[in-house]
Coordinates of C-alpha atoms and ligand atoms in Angstrom, one line a residue:
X1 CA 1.6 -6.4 -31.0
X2 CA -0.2 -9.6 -30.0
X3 CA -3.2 -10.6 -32.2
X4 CA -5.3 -10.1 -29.1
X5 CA -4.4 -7.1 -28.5
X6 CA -4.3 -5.9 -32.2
X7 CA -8.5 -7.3 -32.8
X8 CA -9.7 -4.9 -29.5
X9 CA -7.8 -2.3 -30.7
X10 CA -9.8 -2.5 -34.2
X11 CA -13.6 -3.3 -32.6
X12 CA -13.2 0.0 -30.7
X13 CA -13.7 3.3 -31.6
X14 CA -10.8 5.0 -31.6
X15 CA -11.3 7.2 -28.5
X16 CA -13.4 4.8 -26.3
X17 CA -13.3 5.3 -23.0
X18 CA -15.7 2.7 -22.0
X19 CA -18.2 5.1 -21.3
X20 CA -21.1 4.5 -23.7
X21 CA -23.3 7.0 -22.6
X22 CA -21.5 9.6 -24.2
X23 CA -20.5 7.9 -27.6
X24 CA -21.6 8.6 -30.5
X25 CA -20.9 4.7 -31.9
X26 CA -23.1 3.4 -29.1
X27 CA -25.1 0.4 -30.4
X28 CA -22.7 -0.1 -33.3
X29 CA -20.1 -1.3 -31.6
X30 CA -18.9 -4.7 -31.2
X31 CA -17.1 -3.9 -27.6
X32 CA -18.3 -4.0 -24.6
X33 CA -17.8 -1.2 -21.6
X34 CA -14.6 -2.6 -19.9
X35 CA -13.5 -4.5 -22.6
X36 CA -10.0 -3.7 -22.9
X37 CA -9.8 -4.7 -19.4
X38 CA -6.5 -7.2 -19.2
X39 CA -7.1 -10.7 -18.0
X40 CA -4.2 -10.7 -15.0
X41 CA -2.1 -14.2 -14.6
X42 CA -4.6 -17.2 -13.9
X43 CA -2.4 -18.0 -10.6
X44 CA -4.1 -14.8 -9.1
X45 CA -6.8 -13.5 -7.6
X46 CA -7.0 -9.5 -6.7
X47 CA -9.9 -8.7 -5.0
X48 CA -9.9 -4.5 -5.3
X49 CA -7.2 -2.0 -7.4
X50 CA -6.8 0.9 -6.1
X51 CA -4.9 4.1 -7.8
X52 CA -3.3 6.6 -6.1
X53 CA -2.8 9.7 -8.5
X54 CA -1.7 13.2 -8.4
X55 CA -1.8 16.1 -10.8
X56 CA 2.2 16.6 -10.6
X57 CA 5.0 15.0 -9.1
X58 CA 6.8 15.6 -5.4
X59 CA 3.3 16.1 -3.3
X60 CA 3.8 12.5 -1.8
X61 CA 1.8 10.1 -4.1
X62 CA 4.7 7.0 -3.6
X63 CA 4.6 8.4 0.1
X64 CA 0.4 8.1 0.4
X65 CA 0.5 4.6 -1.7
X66 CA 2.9 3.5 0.7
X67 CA 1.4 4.7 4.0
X68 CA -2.2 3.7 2.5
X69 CA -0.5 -0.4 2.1
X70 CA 0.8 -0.3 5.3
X71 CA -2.3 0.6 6.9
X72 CA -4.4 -2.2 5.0
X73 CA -1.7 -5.0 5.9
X74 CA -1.9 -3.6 9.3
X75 CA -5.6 -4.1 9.7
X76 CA -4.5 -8.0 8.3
X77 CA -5.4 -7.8 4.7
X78 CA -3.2 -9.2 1.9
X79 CA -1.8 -6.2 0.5
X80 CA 0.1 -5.4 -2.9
X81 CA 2.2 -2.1 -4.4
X82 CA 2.1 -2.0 -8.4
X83 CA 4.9 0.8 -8.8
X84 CA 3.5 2.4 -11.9
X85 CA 5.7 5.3 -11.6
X86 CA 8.3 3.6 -14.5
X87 CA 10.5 6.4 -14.8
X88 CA 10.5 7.6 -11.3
X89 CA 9.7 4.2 -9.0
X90 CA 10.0 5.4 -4.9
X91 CA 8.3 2.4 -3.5
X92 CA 11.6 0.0 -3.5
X93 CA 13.2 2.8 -2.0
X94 CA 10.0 3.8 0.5
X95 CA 10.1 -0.3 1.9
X96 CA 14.4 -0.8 1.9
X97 CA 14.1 -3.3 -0.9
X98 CA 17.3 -3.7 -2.7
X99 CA 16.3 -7.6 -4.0
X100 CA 15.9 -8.4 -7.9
X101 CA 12.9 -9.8 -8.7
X102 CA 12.9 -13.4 -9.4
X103 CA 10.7 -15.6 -12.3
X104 CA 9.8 -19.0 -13.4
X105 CA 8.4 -19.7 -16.7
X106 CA 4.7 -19.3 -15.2
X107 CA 5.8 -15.2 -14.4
X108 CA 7.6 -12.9 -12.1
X109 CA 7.5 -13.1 -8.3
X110 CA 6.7 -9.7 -6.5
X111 CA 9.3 -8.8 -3.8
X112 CA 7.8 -8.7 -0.3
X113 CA 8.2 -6.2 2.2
X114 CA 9.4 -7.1 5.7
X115 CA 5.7 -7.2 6.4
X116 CA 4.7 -9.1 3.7
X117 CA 3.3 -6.4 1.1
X118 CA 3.8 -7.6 -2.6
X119 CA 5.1 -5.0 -4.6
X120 CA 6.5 -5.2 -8.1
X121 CA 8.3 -2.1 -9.8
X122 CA 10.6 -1.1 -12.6
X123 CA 13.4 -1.0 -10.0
X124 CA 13.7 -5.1 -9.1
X125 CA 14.6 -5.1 -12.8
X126 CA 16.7 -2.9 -13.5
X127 CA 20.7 -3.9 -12.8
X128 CA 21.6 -0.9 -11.3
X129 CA 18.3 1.3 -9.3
X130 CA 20.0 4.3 -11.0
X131 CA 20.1 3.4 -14.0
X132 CA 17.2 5.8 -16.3
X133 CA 14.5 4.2 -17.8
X134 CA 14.6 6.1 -21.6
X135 CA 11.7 4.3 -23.1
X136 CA 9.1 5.6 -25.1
X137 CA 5.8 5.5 -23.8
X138 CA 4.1 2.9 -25.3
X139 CA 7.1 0.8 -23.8
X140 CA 6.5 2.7 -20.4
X141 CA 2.6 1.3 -20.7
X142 CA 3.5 -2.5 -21.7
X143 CA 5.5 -2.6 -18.7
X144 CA 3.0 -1.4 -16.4
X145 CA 0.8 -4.1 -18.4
X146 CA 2.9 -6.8 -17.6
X147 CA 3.2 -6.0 -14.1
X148 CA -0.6 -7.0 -14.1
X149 CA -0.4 -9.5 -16.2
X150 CA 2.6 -11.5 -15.4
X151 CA 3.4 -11.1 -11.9
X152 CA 2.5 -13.6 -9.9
X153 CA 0.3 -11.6 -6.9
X154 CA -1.3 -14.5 -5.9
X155 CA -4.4 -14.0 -3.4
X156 CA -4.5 -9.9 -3.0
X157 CA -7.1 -8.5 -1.1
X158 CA -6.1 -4.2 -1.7
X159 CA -3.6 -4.0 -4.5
X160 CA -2.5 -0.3 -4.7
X161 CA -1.3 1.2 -8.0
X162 CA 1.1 4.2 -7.9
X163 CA 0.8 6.0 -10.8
X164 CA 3.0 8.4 -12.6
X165 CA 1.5 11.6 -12.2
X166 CA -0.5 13.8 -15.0
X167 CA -3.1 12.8 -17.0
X168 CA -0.6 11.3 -19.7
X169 CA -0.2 7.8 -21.7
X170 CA 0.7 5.6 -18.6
X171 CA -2.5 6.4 -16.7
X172 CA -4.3 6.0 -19.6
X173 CA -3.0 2.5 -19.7
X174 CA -3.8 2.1 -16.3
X175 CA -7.5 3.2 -15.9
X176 CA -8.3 1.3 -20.0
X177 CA -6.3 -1.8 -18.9
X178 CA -6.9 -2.9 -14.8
X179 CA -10.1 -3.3 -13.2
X180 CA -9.6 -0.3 -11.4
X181 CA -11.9 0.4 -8.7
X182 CA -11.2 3.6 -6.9
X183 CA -8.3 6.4 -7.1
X184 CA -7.2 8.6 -4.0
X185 CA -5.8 11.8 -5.7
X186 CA -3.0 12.9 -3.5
X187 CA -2.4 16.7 -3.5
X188 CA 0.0 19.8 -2.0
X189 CA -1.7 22.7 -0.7
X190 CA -0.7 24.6 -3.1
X191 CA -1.8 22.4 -6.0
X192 CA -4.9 23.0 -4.9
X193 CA -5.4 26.0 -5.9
X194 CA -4.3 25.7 -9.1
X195 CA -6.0 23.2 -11.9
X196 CA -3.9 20.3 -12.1
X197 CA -5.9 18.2 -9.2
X198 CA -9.0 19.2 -11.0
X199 CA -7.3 17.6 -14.2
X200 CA -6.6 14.0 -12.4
X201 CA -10.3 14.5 -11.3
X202 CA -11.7 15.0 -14.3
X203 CA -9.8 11.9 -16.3
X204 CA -10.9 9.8 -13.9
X205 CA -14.4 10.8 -14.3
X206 CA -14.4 10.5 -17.8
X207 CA -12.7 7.1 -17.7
X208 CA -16.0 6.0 -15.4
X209 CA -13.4 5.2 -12.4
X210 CA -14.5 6.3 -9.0
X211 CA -12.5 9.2 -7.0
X212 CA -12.6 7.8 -3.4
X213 CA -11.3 10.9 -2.1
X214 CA -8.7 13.5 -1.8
X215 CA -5.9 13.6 0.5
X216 CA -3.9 16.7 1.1
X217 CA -0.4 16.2 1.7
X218 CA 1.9 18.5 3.6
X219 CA -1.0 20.5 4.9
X220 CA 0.7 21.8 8.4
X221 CA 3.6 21.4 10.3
X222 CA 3.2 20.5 13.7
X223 CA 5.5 22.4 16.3
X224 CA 7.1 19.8 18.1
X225 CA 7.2 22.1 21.5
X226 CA 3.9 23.4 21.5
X227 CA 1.8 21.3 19.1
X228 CA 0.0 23.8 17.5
X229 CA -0.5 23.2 13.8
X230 CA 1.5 25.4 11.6
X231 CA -0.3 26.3 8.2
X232 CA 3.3 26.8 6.2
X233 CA 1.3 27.3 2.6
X234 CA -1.6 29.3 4.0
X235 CA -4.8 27.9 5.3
X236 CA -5.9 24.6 3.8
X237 CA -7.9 24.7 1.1
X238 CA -8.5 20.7 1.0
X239 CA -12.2 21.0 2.4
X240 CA -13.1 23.7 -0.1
X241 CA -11.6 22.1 -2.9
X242 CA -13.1 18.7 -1.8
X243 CA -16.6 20.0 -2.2
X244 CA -15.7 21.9 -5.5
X245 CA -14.6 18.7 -7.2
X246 CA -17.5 16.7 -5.3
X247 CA -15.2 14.6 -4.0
X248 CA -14.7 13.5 -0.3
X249 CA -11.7 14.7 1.9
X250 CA -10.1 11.8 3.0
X251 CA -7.1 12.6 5.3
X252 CA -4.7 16.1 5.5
X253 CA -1.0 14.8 6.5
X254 CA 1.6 17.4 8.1
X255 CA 4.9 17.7 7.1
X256 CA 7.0 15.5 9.2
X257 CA 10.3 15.3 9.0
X258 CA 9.9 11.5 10.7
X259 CA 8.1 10.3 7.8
X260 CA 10.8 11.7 5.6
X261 CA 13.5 9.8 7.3
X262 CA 11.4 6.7 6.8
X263 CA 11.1 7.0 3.6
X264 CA 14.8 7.6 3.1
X265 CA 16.0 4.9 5.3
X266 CA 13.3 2.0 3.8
X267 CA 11.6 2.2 7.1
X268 CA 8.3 3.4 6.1
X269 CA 6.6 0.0 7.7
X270 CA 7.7 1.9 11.1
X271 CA 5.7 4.8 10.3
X272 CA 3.1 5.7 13.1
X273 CA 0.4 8.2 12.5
X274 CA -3.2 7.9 12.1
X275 CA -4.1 10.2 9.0
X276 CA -4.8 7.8 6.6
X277 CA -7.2 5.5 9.2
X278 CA -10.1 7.1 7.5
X279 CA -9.4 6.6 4.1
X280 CA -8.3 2.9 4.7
X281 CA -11.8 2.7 6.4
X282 CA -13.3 4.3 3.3
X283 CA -11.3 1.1 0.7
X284 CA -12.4 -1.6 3.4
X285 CA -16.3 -0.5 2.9
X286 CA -15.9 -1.0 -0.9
Ligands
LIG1 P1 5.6 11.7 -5.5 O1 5.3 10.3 -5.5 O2 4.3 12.6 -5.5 O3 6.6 12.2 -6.5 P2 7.0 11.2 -3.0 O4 5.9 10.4 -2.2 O5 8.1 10.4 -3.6 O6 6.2 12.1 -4.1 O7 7.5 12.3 -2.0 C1 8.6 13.2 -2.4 C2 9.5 13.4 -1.2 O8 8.9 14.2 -0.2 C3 10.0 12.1 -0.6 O9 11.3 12.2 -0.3 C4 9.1 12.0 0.7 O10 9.8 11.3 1.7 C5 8.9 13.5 1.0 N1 7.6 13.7 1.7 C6 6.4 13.5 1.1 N2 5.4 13.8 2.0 C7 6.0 14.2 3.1 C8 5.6 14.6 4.4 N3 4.3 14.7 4.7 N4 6.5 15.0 5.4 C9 7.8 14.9 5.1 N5 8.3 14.5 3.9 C10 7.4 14.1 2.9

């Protein structure tokens, strides 16, 4: 471990979660709130982070950091992906990126999208994109680290972070270690009504990191005769479940099978579909 790294480690209480308020070394602490925030390479300059969590995997987080990146770079801001999700990265996949990921000595080069979204993920640097990442999780987190620290971003006006879903070490990593302004928590319908988004809520709460909204993913099916929207898991429960957490509901999506071939054929730059305009309109008034 760097000596850096090693002397915050030691100034902090052992369960700090920059929120000062609530602890009970407040005053006799050497650290400040934020201050195992990491410095990211000097070359760049990233104007707002933004994670995009969920409380379990498969409701569409790559799918929402994805859509929500294309949106931004479509309204003609410098966009950026962080694929957090180590040991189950989509976004290569999501965009039709096959390149490695090139470096000098000064750091790594993210790979750009056809439009010109940076992204940066465990899969331009791995030989083979199916090969397993078995790492242990503190390797997992210094990964994710890296990625902010040594990739070159450049000038990024909306860098969105994929995160691995739960509540576990990596996202830990992520809210303690990036300036992170804002999560969207991406949910199913039928996570809703269970605990788990509550969870994701919660931890961000407690790590002081605001919840810019909730977005409810595979909410309806539209029948493509009629148009009439099909609730396949029951009513939604997104607006309820919004207020319950105190949270704002940022955007339902349908299940589409178009947006599932995008994904699978790299084309998700060609998605069309305007269920995310709010919550892009939301991250621009930050
Ligand atoms: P997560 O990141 O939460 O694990 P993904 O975004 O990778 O989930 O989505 C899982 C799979 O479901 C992907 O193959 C994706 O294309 C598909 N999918 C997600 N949301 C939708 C949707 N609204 N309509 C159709 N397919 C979807």
């Amino acid at each position: 471990m760097e000596e850096k790294e090693k002397e915050k480690i030691e100034q902090q209480p052992e369960s700090c979660n920059s929120d000062c308020s609530s602890c009970a070394s407040a005053g006799n602490c050497s650290s400040q709130p934020g201050s195992m925030i990491e410095e990211t390479n000097s070359f760049n300059d990233i104007k707002k982070v933004i994670g995009v969590v969920s409380g379990k995997g498969g409701v569409g987080k790559s799918l929402v950091t994805s859509l929500m990146a294309v949106n931004m770079s479509r309204l003609g801001h410098k966009t950026a992906i962080l694929d957090a999700d180590v040991t189950g990265p989509s976004i290569p996949k999501a965009f039709g990126i096959k390149e490695k990921a090139t470096a000098n000595e000064l750091g790594i080069f993210p790979v750009r999208t056809k439009t010109g979204i940076g992204t940066i993920s465990v899969n331009n640097l791995l030989e083979n994109d199916t090969d397993p990442v078995v790492w242990r999780g503190p390797i997992i987190a210094g990964t994710v680290k890296q990625f902010w620290t040594d990739v070159l971003w450049g000038d990024v006006d909306y860098m969105f972070v994929d995160m691995p879903p739960g509540t576990g070490d990596v996202p830990l990593t992520v809210f303690q270690s990036l300036p992170v302004d804002g999560i969207i928590v991406v949910s199913s319908p039928q996570e809703l009504v269970s605990m788990i988004v509550a969870k994701a809520v919660k931890m961000a709460e407690m790590m002081n990191i605001p919840v810019l909204g909730l977005v409810e993913n595979m909410s309806y099916l539209k029948c493509p005769d009629c148009g009439k929207e099909i609730p396949v898991f029951g009513e939604s429960k997104a607006q309820q479940a919004a207020e319950e957490y105190g949270i704002e509901l940022l955007g339902r999506i349908p299940i589409d099978p178009k947006l599932a071939a995008a994904c699978d054929k790299g084309m998700i730059e060609l998605y069309e579909g305007t269920w995310l305009d709010e919550a892009a309109g939301k991250i621009e008034a930050l």
